[in-house]
Short mmCIF file of C-alpha atoms in Angstrom, two decimals:
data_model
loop_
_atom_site.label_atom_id
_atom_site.label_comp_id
_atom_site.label_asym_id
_atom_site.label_seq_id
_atom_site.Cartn_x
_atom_site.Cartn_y
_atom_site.Cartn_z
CA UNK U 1 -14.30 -27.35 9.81
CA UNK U 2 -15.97 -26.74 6.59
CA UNK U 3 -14.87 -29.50 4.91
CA UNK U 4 -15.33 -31.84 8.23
CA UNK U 5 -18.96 -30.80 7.84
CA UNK U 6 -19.06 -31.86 4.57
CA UNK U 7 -18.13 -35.03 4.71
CA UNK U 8 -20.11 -35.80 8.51
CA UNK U 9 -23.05 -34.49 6.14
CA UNK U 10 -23.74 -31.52 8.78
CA UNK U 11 -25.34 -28.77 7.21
CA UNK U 12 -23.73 -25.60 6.16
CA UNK U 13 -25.36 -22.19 5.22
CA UNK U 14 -27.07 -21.32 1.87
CA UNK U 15 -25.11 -20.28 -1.46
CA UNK U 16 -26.73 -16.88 -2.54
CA UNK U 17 -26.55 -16.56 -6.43
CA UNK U 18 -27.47 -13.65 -8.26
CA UNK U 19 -29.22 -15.18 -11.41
CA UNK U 20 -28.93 -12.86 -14.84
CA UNK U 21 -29.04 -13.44 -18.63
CA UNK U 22 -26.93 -12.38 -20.93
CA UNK U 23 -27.98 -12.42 -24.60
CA UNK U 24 -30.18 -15.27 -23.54
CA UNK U 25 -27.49 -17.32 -21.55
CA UNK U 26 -28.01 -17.42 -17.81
CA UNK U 27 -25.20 -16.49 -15.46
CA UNK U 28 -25.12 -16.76 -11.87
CA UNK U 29 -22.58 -14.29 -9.84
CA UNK U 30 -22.24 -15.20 -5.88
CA UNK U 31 -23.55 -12.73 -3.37
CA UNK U 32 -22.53 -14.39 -0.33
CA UNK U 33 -21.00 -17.86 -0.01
CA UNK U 34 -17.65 -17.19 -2.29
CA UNK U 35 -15.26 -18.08 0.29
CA UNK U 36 -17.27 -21.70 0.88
CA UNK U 37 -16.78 -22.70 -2.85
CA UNK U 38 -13.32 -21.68 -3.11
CA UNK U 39 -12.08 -23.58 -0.19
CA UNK U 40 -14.43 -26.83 -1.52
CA UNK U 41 -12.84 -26.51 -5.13
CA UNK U 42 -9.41 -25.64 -3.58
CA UNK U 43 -9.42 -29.10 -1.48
CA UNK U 44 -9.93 -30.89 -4.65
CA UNK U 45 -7.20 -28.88 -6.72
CA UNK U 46 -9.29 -27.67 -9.11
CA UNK U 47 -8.79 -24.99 -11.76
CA UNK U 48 -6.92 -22.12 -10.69
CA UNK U 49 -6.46 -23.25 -7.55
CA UNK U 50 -4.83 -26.77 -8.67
CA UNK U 51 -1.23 -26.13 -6.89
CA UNK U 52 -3.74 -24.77 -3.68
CA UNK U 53 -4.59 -28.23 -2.46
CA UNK U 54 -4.96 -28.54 1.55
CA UNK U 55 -5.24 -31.25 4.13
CA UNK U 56 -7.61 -31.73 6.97
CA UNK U 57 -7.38 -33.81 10.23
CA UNK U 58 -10.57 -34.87 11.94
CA UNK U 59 -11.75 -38.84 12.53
CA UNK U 60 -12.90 -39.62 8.55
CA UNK U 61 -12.62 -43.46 9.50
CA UNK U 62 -14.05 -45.18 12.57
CA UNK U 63 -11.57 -47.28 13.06
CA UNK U 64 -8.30 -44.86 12.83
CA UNK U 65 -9.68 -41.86 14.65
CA UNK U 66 -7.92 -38.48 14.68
CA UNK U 67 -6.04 -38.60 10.76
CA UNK U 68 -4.77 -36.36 7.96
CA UNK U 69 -6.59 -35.98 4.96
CA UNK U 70 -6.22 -34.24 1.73
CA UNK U 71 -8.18 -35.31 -1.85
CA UNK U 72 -5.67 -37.87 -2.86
CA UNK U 73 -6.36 -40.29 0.29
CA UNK U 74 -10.04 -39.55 0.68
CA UNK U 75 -10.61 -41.23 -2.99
CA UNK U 76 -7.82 -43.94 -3.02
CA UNK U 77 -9.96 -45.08 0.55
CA UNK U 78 -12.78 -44.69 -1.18
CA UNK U 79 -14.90 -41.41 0.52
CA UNK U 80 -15.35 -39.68 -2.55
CA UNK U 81 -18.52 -40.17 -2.85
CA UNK U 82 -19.16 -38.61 0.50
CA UNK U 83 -17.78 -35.37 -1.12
CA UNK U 84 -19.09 -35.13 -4.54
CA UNK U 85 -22.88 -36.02 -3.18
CA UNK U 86 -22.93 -33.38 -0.73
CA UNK U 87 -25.65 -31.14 -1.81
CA UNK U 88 -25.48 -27.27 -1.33
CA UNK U 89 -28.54 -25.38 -0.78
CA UNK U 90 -28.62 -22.28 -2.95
CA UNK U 91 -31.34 -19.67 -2.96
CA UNK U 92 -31.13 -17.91 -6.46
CA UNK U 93 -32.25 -14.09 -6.63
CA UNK U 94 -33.05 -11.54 -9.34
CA UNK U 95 -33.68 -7.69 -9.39
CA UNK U 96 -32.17 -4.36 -9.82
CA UNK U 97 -28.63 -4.03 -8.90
CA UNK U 98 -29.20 -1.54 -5.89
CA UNK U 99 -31.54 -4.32 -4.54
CA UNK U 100 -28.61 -7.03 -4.74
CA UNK U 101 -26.70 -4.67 -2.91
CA UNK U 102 -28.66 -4.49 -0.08
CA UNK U 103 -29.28 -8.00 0.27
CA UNK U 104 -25.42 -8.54 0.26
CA UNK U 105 -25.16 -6.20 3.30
CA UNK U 106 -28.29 -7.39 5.16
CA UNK U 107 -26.58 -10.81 4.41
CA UNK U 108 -23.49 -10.27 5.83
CA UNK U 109 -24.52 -7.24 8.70
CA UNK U 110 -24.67 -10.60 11.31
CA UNK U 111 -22.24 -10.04 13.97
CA UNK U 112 -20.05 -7.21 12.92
CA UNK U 113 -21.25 -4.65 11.22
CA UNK U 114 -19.77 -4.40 7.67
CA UNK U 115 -16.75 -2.08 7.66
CA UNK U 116 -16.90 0.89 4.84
CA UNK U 117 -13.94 -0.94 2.51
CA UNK U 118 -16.48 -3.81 2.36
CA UNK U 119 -19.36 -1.74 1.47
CA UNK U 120 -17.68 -0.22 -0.43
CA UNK U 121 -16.13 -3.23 -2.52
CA UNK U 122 -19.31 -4.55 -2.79
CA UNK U 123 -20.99 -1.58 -4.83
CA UNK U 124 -18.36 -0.66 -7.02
CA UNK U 125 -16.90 -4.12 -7.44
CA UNK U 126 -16.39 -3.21 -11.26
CA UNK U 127 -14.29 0.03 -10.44
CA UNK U 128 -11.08 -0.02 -12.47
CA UNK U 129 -9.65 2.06 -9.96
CA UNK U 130 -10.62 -0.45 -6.83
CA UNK U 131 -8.94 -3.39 -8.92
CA UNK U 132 -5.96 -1.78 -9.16
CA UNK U 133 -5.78 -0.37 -5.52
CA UNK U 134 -6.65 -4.15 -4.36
CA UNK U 135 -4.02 -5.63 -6.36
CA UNK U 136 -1.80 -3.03 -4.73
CA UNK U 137 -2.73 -3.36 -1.25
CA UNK U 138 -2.26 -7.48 -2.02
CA UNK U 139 1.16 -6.97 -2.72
CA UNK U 140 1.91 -4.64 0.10
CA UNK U 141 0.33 -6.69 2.80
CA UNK U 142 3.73 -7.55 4.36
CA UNK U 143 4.67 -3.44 4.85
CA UNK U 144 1.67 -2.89 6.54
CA UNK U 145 2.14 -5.80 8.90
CA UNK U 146 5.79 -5.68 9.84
CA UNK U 147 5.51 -2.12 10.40
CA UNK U 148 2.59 -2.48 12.43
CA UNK U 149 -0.02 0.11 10.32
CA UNK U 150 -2.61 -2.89 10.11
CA UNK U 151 -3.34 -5.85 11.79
CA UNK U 152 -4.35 -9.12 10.03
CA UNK U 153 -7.55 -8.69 11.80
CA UNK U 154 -7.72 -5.21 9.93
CA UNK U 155 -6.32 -6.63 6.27
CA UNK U 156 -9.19 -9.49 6.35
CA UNK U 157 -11.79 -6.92 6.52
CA UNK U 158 -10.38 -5.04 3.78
CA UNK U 159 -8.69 -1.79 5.77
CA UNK U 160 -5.68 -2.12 3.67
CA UNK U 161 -7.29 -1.58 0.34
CA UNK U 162 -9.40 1.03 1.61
CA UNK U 163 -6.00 2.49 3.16
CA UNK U 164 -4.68 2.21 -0.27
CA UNK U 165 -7.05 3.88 -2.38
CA UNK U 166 -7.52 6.68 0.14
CA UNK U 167 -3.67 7.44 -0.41
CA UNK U 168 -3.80 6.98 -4.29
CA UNK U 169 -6.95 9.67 -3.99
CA UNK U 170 -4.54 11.83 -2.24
CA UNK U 171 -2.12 11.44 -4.95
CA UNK U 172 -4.63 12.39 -7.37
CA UNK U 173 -5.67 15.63 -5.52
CA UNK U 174 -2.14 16.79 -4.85
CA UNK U 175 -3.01 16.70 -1.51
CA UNK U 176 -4.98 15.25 1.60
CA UNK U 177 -8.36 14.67 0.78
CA UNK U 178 -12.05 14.34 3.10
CA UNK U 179 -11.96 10.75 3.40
CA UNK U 180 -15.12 8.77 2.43
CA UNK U 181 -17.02 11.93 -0.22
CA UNK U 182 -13.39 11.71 -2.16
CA UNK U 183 -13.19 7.69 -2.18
CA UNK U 184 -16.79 7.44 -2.85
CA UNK U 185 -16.43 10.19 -5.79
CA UNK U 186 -12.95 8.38 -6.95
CA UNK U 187 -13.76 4.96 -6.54
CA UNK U 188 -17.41 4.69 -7.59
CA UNK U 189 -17.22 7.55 -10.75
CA UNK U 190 -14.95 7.85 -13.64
CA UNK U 191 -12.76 10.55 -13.15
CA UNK U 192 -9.58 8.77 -13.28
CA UNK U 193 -8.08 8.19 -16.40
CA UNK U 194 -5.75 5.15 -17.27
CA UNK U 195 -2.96 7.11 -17.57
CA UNK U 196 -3.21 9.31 -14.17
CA UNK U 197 -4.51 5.84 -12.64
CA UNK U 198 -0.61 4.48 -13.31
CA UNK U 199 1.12 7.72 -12.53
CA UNK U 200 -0.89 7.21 -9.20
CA UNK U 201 0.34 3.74 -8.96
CA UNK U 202 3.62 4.52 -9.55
CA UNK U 203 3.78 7.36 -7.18
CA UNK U 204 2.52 5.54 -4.29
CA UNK U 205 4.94 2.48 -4.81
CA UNK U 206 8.09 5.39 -4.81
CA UNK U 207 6.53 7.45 -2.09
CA UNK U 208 6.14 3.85 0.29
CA UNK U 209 9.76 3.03 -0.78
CA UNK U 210 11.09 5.96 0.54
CA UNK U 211 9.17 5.94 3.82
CA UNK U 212 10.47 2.55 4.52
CA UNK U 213 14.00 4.25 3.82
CA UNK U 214 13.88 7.61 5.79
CA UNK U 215 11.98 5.98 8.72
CA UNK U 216 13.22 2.29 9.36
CA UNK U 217 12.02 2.19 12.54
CA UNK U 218 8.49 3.42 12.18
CA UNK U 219 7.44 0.74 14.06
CA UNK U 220 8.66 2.35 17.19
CA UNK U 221 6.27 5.33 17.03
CA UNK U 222 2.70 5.94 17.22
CA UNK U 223 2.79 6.92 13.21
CA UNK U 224 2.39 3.22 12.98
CA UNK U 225 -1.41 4.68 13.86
CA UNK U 226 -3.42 4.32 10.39
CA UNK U 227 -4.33 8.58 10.24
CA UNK U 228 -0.66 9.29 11.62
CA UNK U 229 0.80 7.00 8.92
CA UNK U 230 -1.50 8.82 6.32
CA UNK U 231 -0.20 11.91 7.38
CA UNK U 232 3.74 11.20 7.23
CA UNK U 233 3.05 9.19 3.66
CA UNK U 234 1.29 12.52 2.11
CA UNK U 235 4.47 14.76 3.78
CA UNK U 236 7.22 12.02 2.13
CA UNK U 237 5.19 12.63 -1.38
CA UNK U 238 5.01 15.99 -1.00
CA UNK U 239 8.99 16.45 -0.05
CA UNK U 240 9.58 14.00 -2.83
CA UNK U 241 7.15 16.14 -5.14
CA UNK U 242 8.96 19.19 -4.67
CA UNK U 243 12.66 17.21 -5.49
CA UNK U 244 13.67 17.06 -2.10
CA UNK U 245 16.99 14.77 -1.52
CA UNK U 246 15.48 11.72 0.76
CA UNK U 247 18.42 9.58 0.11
CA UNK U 248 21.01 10.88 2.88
CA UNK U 249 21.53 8.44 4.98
CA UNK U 250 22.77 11.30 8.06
CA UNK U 251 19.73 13.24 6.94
CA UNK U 252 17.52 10.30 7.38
CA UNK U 253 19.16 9.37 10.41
CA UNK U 254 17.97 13.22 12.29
CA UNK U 255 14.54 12.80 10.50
CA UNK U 256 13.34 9.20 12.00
CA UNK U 257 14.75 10.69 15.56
CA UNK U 258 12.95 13.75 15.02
CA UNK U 259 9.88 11.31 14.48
CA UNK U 260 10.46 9.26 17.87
CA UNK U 261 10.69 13.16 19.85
CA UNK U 262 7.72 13.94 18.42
CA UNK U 263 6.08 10.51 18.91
CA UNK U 264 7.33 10.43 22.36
CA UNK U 265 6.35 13.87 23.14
CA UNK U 266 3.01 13.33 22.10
CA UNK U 267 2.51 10.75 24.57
CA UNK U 268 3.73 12.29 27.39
CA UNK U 269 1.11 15.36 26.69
CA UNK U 270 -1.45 12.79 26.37
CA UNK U 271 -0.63 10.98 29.54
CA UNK U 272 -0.58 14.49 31.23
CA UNK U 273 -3.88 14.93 30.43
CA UNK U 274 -5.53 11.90 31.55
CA UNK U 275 -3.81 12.80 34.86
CA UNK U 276 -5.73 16.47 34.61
CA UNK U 277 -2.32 17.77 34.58
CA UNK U 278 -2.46 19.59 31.52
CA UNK U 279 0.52 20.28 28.97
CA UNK U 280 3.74 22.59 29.86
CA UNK U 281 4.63 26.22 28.08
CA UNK U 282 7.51 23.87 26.13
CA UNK U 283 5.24 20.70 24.83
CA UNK U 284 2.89 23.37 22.73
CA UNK U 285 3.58 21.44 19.53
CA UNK U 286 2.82 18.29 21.35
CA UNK U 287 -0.32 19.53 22.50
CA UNK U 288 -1.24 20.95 19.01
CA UNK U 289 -0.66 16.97 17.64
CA UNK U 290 -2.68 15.25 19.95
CA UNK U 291 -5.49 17.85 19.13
CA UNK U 292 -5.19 16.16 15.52
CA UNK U 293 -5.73 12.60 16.60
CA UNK U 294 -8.50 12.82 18.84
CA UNK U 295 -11.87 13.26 17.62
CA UNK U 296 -12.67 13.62 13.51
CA UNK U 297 -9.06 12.69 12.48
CA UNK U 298 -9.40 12.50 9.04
CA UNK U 299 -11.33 15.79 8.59
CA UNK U 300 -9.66 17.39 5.51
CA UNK U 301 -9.18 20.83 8.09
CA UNK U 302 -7.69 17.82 10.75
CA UNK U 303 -5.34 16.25 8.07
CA UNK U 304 -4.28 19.72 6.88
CA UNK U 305 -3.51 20.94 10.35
CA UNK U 306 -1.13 17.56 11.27
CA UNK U 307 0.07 17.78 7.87
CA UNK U 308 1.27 21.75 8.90
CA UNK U 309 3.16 20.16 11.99
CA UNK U 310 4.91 17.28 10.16
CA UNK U 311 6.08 20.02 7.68
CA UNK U 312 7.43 22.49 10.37
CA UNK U 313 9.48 19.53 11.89
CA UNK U 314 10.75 17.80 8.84
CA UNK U 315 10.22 20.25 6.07
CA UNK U 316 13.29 22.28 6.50
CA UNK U 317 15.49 18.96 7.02
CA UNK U 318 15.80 18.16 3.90
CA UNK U 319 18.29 20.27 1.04
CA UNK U 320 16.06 20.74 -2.51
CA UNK U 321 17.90 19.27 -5.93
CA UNK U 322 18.68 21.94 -8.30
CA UNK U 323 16.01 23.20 -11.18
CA UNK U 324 18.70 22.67 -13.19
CA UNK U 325 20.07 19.14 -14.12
CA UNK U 326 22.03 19.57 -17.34
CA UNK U 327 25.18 22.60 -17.60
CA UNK U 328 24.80 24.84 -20.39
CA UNK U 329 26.79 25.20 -23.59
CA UNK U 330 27.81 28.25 -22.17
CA UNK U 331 29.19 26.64 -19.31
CA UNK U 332 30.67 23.85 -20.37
CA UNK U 333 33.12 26.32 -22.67
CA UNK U 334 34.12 28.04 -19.73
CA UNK U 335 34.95 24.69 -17.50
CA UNK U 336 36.67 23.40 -20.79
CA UNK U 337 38.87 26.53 -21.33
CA UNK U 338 39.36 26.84 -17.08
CA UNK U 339 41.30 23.44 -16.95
CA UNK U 340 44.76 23.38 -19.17
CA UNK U 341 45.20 20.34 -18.45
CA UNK U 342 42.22 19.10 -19.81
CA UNK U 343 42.53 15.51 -18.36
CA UNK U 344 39.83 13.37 -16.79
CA UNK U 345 39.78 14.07 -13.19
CA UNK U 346 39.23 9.92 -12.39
CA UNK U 347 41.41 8.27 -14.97
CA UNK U 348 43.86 10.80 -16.28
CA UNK U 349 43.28 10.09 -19.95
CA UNK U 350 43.33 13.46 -22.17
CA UNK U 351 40.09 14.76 -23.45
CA UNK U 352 39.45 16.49 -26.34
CA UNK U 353 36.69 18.41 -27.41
CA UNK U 354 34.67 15.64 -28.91
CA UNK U 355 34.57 13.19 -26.04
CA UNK U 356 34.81 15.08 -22.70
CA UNK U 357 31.20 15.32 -20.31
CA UNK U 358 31.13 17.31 -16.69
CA UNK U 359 30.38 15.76 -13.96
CA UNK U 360 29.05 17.32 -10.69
CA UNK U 361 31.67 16.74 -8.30
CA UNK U 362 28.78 16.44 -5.72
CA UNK U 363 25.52 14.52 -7.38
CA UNK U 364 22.95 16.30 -8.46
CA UNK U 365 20.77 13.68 -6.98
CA UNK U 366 22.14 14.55 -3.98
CA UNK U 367 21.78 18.31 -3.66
CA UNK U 368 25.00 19.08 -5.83
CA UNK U 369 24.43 22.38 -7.99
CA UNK U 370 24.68 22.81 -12.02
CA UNK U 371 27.16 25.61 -10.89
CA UNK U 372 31.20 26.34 -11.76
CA UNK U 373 32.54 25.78 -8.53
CA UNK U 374 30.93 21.98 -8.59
CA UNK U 375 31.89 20.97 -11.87
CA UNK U 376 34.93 19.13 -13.27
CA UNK U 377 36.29 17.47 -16.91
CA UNK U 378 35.53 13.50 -17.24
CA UNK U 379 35.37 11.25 -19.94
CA UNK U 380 31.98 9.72 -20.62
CA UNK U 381 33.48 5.77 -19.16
CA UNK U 382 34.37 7.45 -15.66
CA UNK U 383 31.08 9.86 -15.32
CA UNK U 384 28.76 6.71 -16.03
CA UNK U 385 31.13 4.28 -13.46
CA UNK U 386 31.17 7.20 -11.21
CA UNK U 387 26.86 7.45 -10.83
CA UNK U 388 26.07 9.28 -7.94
CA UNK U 389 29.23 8.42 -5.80
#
């Protein structure tokens, strides 16, 4: 429609530009009208948005009526000029930061109200830590959709990257945090190094992997629900954290049904209530849930409490790796002087005292202990084949 306007010579609205020099060269950043010039340049392929190029159907030519146009027809028929001589009315403004600010949210607070992400982008566009957390909620747009966290209705107004860096702030703070003082304090200061920025990072991409791998069908229950979700992501981090094994596939298998009880549950409290009904002696942790979603949810003595559930259902699920990854020398003398044989237990070949390793005959990565009775001679060909099989 934009570009239909354009070239019917309709009017569109203004281009705000915020007008500031720089060591005596002027500069003009764009307070509202971003999306308008990106879609006009990306039309005509140009820049970094040649490989972008769109087409448009509306009746360009009297004579053909409804048609398909992208750049390349408009100027071999000979409507460029229609394009290029458009004129754009700007209104240029200067002034104190703060003041831009404001005008960028009285700008934009037409029909629905600005949503806190946007504010929020908007005053602490420069924030290393908000680049980041965008370019992270970009790339995990398709997660939050499939599994039914966000809407796209949600993602265009920016609740993803707000989701985002409210979970990297929980990272940060080894724990759940009060929502908008610790974003505001996060985002907006400087307390975040580089360095604890990509731990962060790094964190949150492992901790999403594994709740897409102990709860494949999260979609099916109500933790699909933005402060539920936030709730069961902070638990999988924390399990994680303390070297929990999240990687058995029967373990993972009791955990997402324990989910869908609880999910279930929950619902069936909730629909007791709306019938006055009230919940049953038996559905107390039910009741105690839905107390956690209604109301402030994400109160940091709200998000504790739910937390405090999810970890009395699925906290004692999971078995803890051993401290200890490596056997001592002590040890390995004793398994070495225990076996006469002194052959690898896969391949057979002898070992000698150069060139043997011990292997844990269950994985360490899978709950096996640095102990005696789970050890066992290998050569170092059939412990790295062997990985954690």
């Amino acid at each position: 429609k934009l570009i239909e306007s354009i070239f019917q010579n309709y009017p569109i609205p203004s281009i705000f530009l915020y007008k500031q020099s720089h060591d005596g060269r002027l500069t003009y950043d764009v307070i509202d009208g971003k999306q308008r010039l990106e879609s006009l340049l990306m039309f005509q392929g140009l820049g970094r948005f040649r490989g972008q190029r769109f087409s448009v159907r509306f009746p360009l030519e009297e004579t053909e009526g409804m048609a398909e146009w992208d750049w390349s027809r408009v100027r071999r028929r000979g409507h460029e000029h229609r394009f290029m001589g458009y004129k754009i009315q700007t209104v240029e403004v200067s002034g104190e930061f703060s003041d831009i600010i404001d005008l960028f949210v009285r700008i934009n607070s037409t029909g629905k109200r600005l949503a806190g992400a946007e504010k929020r982008h908007a005053k602490y566009y420069h924030s290393e830590f908000l680049k980041k957390a965008g370019k992270l909620a970009e790339a995990k747009i398709r997660f939050f959709e499939d599994n039914r966290v966000l809407s796209k209705g949600q993602i265009s107004r920016m609740k993803h990257v707000e989701l985002v860096c409210e979970l990297l702030a929980s990272i940060h703070s080894c724990g759940p945090i009060n929502k908008k003082k610790a974003l505001d304090t996060l985002i907006g200061g400087h307390s975040v190094d580089q360095r604890s920025l990509k731990k962060c990072l790094r964190e949150f991409v492992r901790t999403l992997n594994l709740v897409r791998r102990v709860f494949p069908a999260l979609k099916t229950t109500r933790f699909t629900k933005v402060s539920d979700f936030y709730s069961l992501f902070m638990l999988t981090w924390e399990m994680d954290r303390a070297g929990c094994i999240l990687t058995d596939k029967r373990l993972n298998s009791q955990a997402q049904k324990l989910l869908i009880w609880l999910s279930n549950g929950v619902g069936l409290v909730r629909d007791q209530v709306k019938k006055a009904e009230g919940a049953k002696p038996d559905q107390r942790m039910f009741a105690d849930y839905l107390l956690t979603v209604q109301g402030d949810t994400d109160s940091l003595p709200t998000r504790k409490r739910r937390a405090e559930i999810l970890r009395q259902l699925l906290g004692g699920l999971f078995e803890k790796k051993d401290d200890k990854r490596g056997f001592t020398q002590e040890q390995r003398r004793l398994i070495w002087h225990s076996d006469e044989k002194r052959k690898c237990k896969r391949c057979g070949d002898p070992l000698s005292w150069g060139n043997f390793t011990i292997d844990h005959v269950k994985p360490h990565s899978r709950g096996g202990k640095t102990a005696l009775s789970n050890a066992a001679l290998m050569c170092r060909r059939c412990n790295s084949r062997k990985g954690n099989r």
